[in-house]
Coordinates of C-alpha atoms in Angstrom, one line a residue:
M722 CA 63.6 70.8 -26.4
I723 CA 62.8 74.0 -27.3
S724 CA 58.8 75.1 -27.9
R725 CA 56.8 75.0 -30.9
R726 CA 55.1 77.5 -29.0
L727 CA 57.3 79.8 -27.6
M728 CA 59.8 80.3 -30.5
L729 CA 57.0 81.1 -33.3
G730 CA 54.6 82.0 -32.0
G731 CA 54.4 85.1 -34.4
L732 CA 55.8 83.1 -37.9
A733 CA 51.8 81.8 -38.8
G734 CA 52.5 83.1 -42.1
M735 CA 55.7 80.7 -42.7
A736 CA 54.6 77.2 -43.5
A737 CA 55.8 73.8 -41.9
P738 CA 56.4 70.6 -44.2
A739 CA 53.7 68.5 -44.9
L740 CA 54.4 65.5 -43.5
S741 CA 52.3 62.2 -42.7
G742 CA 53.6 58.6 -41.2
C743 CA 50.7 58.2 -39.0
G744 CA 49.2 55.1 -40.4
G745 CA 51.2 52.3 -42.5
R746 CA 54.9 52.7 -43.4
P747 CA 56.8 56.1 -42.7
A748 CA 56.6 59.3 -45.5
S749 CA 58.9 60.4 -47.4
V750 CA 58.9 64.5 -47.7
S751 CA 58.4 65.3 -51.6
P752 CA 61.4 67.1 -53.0
S753 CA 59.8 69.5 -54.7
Y754 CA 57.5 71.9 -54.1
Y755 CA 53.0 71.3 -54.5
M756 CA 50.8 74.2 -54.7
P757 CA 47.0 72.8 -53.7
A758 CA 44.4 73.9 -54.8
P759 CA 42.6 76.8 -53.0
G760 CA 40.5 75.6 -50.6
S761 CA 41.4 72.3 -51.3
G762 CA 42.1 71.6 -47.7
E763 CA 45.7 70.4 -48.7
A764 CA 48.9 71.2 -47.6
Y765 CA 51.9 73.3 -49.0
R766 CA 54.7 70.2 -49.2
P767 CA 58.4 71.8 -48.5
S768 CA 61.5 71.3 -50.7
V769 CA 63.4 69.1 -48.1
E770 CA 63.8 65.4 -48.1
G771 CA 63.6 63.0 -45.2
L772 CA 61.2 59.6 -43.8
D773 CA 58.9 61.0 -40.9
A774 CA 59.4 58.3 -38.7
V775 CA 61.2 59.3 -36.0
I776 CA 60.1 61.2 -32.2
D777 CA 61.4 62.4 -29.0
I778 CA 59.5 62.3 -25.7
S779 CA 59.4 62.7 -22.1
N780 CA 58.2 62.3 -18.4
N781 CA 56.1 64.7 -19.4
V782 CA 54.6 63.1 -22.4
T783 CA 51.6 60.1 -21.8
V784 CA 52.3 57.3 -22.8
G785 CA 49.5 54.7 -22.9
D786 CA 50.8 51.9 -25.2
F787 CA 54.3 52.0 -27.6
R788 CA 52.4 49.3 -29.8
Q789 CA 50.2 51.7 -31.3
V790 CA 53.4 54.0 -31.6
R791 CA 54.5 51.9 -33.8
R792 CA 51.6 50.3 -35.8
A793 CA 51.3 54.2 -36.8
G794 CA 54.2 54.3 -38.7
I795 CA 56.9 55.8 -36.5
L796 CA 60.6 53.4 -36.3
G797 CA 62.5 55.6 -33.6
V798 CA 61.9 56.6 -30.4
I799 CA 64.7 59.3 -28.6
H800 CA 63.6 59.8 -24.6
K801 CA 65.5 61.8 -22.2
C802 CA 67.0 60.3 -20.3
T803 CA 69.2 62.7 -18.0
E804 CA 69.2 66.9 -17.5
G805 CA 72.3 68.3 -15.8
G806 CA 74.5 66.0 -13.5
D807 CA 71.9 65.3 -11.1
W808 CA 68.1 64.7 -12.7
I809 CA 67.1 61.4 -13.8
D810 CA 64.0 61.0 -15.7
P811 CA 61.7 58.6 -13.8
S812 CA 60.2 57.3 -16.9
Y813 CA 63.1 56.1 -18.9
S814 CA 63.5 53.4 -18.0
S815 CA 60.3 51.2 -17.7
R816 CA 59.7 53.1 -21.0
R817 CA 63.1 51.5 -22.6
A818 CA 61.5 47.8 -22.3
Q819 CA 58.0 48.6 -23.5
A820 CA 59.7 50.6 -26.3
E821 CA 62.4 47.8 -27.2
Q822 CA 59.9 44.8 -26.5
S823 CA 57.5 47.0 -29.5
G824 CA 59.8 46.9 -32.3
L825 CA 60.4 50.7 -31.7
L826 CA 64.7 51.9 -31.9
W827 CA 65.5 53.6 -28.6
G828 CA 67.5 56.4 -28.4
A829 CA 68.6 58.5 -25.5
Y830 CA 69.4 62.2 -25.1
H831 CA 70.8 64.4 -21.8
F832 CA 69.6 67.8 -21.6
G833 CA 72.7 70.3 -20.7
T834 CA 73.4 73.1 -17.8
R835 CA 76.3 74.7 -16.2
Q836 CA 75.9 73.8 -13.1
Y837 CA 78.2 70.9 -13.5
S838 CA 81.1 69.9 -15.6
G839 CA 80.4 68.4 -18.5
S840 CA 82.5 65.6 -17.8
D841 CA 80.3 64.9 -15.0
Q842 CA 77.0 65.6 -16.7
A843 CA 78.5 63.2 -19.4
M844 CA 79.1 60.1 -16.8
A845 CA 76.0 60.4 -15.1
F846 CA 73.7 60.2 -18.2
L847 CA 76.0 57.3 -19.1
A848 CA 75.3 55.7 -15.8
I849 CA 71.7 56.0 -16.5
A850 CA 71.4 56.0 -20.8
R851 CA 72.9 52.3 -20.0
P852 CA 73.6 52.7 -24.0
G853 CA 73.1 49.5 -25.9
P854 CA 75.4 49.5 -29.7
Q855 CA 72.1 50.2 -30.8
T856 CA 71.1 53.3 -28.3
L857 CA 71.0 56.5 -30.4
M858 CA 73.2 59.3 -28.2
A859 CA 72.6 62.9 -28.2
L860 CA 73.4 66.2 -26.4
D861 CA 70.6 68.4 -26.4
L862 CA 72.5 72.2 -26.2
E863 CA 70.2 74.8 -26.1
P864 CA 69.1 77.7 -24.2
N865 CA 68.0 77.2 -20.8
E866 CA 64.5 78.8 -20.5
R867 CA 63.5 78.5 -16.8
N868 CA 66.6 79.1 -15.4
P869 CA 68.9 81.2 -17.8
R870 CA 72.3 81.2 -15.7
N871 CA 72.1 77.4 -16.2
T872 CA 72.7 77.6 -19.7
M873 CA 75.5 75.1 -20.8
Q874 CA 78.6 76.7 -22.6
I875 CA 80.1 75.8 -25.5
A876 CA 83.2 74.4 -23.7
Q877 CA 80.7 72.1 -21.2
A878 CA 79.6 70.0 -24.4
E879 CA 82.8 69.8 -26.1
A880 CA 83.6 67.9 -22.5
F881 CA 80.4 66.4 -22.6
V882 CA 81.0 64.8 -26.0
Q883 CA 84.8 63.9 -25.5
V884 CA 83.8 61.7 -22.3
V885 CA 80.9 60.0 -24.2
Y886 CA 83.6 59.1 -26.8
Q887 CA 85.8 57.7 -24.9
Q888 CA 84.2 56.1 -22.8
T889 CA 81.9 54.0 -25.9
G890 CA 84.1 55.3 -29.1
R891 CA 80.5 56.0 -30.1
L892 CA 80.1 60.9 -30.9
P893 CA 76.2 61.8 -29.7
L894 CA 74.1 63.3 -32.7
L895 CA 74.2 66.8 -31.0
Y896 CA 70.7 68.5 -30.9
T897 CA 70.5 72.3 -31.4
H898 CA 68.8 75.4 -33.3
P899 CA 70.9 77.3 -36.0
K900 CA 70.9 80.6 -34.4
W901 CA 72.1 79.7 -31.3
A902 CA 74.8 77.1 -32.4
N903 CA 75.9 80.4 -34.7
G904 CA 75.9 81.9 -31.5
E905 CA 73.5 84.6 -32.1
R906 CA 70.8 85.9 -29.5
F907 CA 68.2 83.4 -29.5
G908 CA 64.9 82.0 -27.2
K909 CA 62.7 84.2 -25.0
H910 CA 65.8 85.4 -22.5
R911 CA 68.3 86.5 -25.8
L912 CA 70.4 84.7 -24.9
S913 CA 73.7 83.4 -26.3
L914 CA 76.5 81.0 -26.4
G915 CA 78.4 83.9 -26.6
Q916 CA 80.4 82.5 -30.1
P917 CA 79.1 79.6 -32.1
V918 CA 80.4 76.4 -33.1
T919 CA 83.1 76.0 -35.3
P920 CA 83.5 73.8 -37.7
G921 CA 87.2 73.0 -35.3
S922 CA 84.7 71.7 -32.5
V923 CA 84.3 68.2 -32.0
L924 CA 81.0 69.1 -31.5
A925 CA 81.3 69.7 -36.1
R926 CA 82.3 66.4 -35.7
C927 CA 78.5 64.8 -34.2
D928 CA 75.9 64.5 -36.3
L929 CA 73.2 67.5 -36.4
W930 CA 69.9 66.8 -34.9
L931 CA 68.3 70.0 -35.8
A932 CA 65.6 72.4 -34.5
D933 CA 64.4 74.4 -36.7
Y934 CA 60.1 74.7 -37.0
R935 CA 60.4 76.9 -40.4
E936 CA 59.6 75.0 -43.9
E937 CA 62.8 74.5 -44.6
P938 CA 65.8 74.5 -41.4
E939 CA 69.3 76.6 -42.0
V940 CA 72.1 74.5 -41.3
P941 CA 74.8 76.2 -38.7
Y942 CA 78.0 76.7 -40.5
A943 CA 79.8 74.8 -38.6
W944 CA 77.8 71.8 -40.7
A945 CA 77.5 73.8 -43.8
N946 CA 79.4 71.0 -45.8
K947 CA 77.7 67.9 -43.5
G948 CA 74.2 69.0 -43.0
W949 CA 71.4 67.5 -40.5
R950 CA 70.9 63.6 -40.0
L951 CA 67.6 64.6 -37.9
W952 CA 65.0 67.9 -38.3
Q953 CA 63.0 68.7 -35.7
Y954 CA 59.9 69.8 -37.5
V955 CA 57.8 70.6 -34.8
A956 CA 57.7 69.9 -31.3
D957 CA 54.9 69.5 -28.4
E958 CA 52.6 67.8 -31.6
T959 CA 49.0 66.8 -30.5
E960 CA 46.2 66.2 -33.2
A961 CA 44.6 69.3 -32.2
D962 CA 47.8 71.0 -32.6
A963 CA 49.9 70.1 -35.7
A964 CA 52.5 71.6 -37.8
Y965 CA 51.5 74.6 -39.3
G966 CA 50.3 73.2 -43.1
T967 CA 49.6 69.9 -42.3
T968 CA 46.4 68.2 -41.6
P969 CA 46.0 67.8 -37.7
R970 CA 46.7 64.1 -36.9
A971 CA 47.7 62.1 -33.7
I972 CA 49.9 59.6 -33.2
P973 CA 48.0 56.6 -31.4
G974 CA 49.6 55.7 -28.0
I975 CA 50.9 59.2 -26.8
S976 CA 49.7 62.4 -26.1
H977 CA 51.9 64.5 -28.2
C978 CA 55.4 64.4 -28.8
D979 CA 58.4 66.5 -31.3
R980 CA 58.7 64.9 -34.7
N981 CA 61.5 64.5 -36.9
L982 CA 62.5 63.8 -40.7
F983 CA 65.5 61.4 -41.3
K984 CA 67.7 61.7 -44.2
G985 CA 67.4 59.0 -45.6
D986 CA 65.3 55.9 -46.2
E987 CA 64.0 53.3 -44.0
S988 CA 66.8 50.8 -44.5
Q989 CA 69.5 54.0 -44.2
L990 CA 67.3 54.8 -40.5
Y991 CA 67.8 50.5 -39.4
R992 CA 71.6 50.7 -40.6
Y993 CA 72.5 54.1 -39.1
W994 CA 70.3 53.8 -35.7
R995 CA 71.9 49.7 -34.9
S996 CA 75.1 51.0 -35.7
G997 CA 74.5 53.6 -33.1
G998 CA 74.8 56.5 -35.6
R999 CA 78.1 55.4 -36.8
T1000 CA 77.6 54.8 -40.3
A1001 CA 74.7 56.7 -42.9

């Protein structure tokens, strides 16, 4: 996923969500601003509502005990599964069993590249993800910072989504940044998709998993009438490096993670996830 340290190094003056959920039940964000007293140590609360109960991780995250993660109020985990058409996350399968046995909802995401066709990438993803009816699926569409020329293009992403739908009857979530989805230059290498995702694209039919580390996220114009389903508000969070404006905290049982809000309450999250992303 996009690193907050790479993308937001110069945004120290912008507040990010003051969220909790690391002890007991997951917390909902207040829908109105709260201005803390000077010197109180309290953080600003943004005007965004959502359930702070979903994390996403990959093999580079050290996992000690998923039971501790669940006891910390996390309900769902989305794990990297594949990248391109030939890379498999070595932790995916074993962690899936551990997470599900710990009572966590499970999801899988694919990092798209340009090297292989979208349809080939989709088939490789499905072969490893082995999605059940309650597995949330996602396509990560973002600049490939390590190899810019190997960045997935819109046509490949559309082919990926179409194959996943043909094979499963379900659309994956689409993970992206608003600038990237809108065709603007973005990232360390100032890359661009060359064109925006349009409302008529099959990508716009996917629920949006938005990556935007500002106080209030921007919705790409293709999803203007739909909004986001998940909002990744901070990446690579540890106890020593929390989202700006929040109290440093760590989720026990793991070294670090990306944090996400779900648009809805706990019952809606369970209903949505257990349908594989079919319903609100």
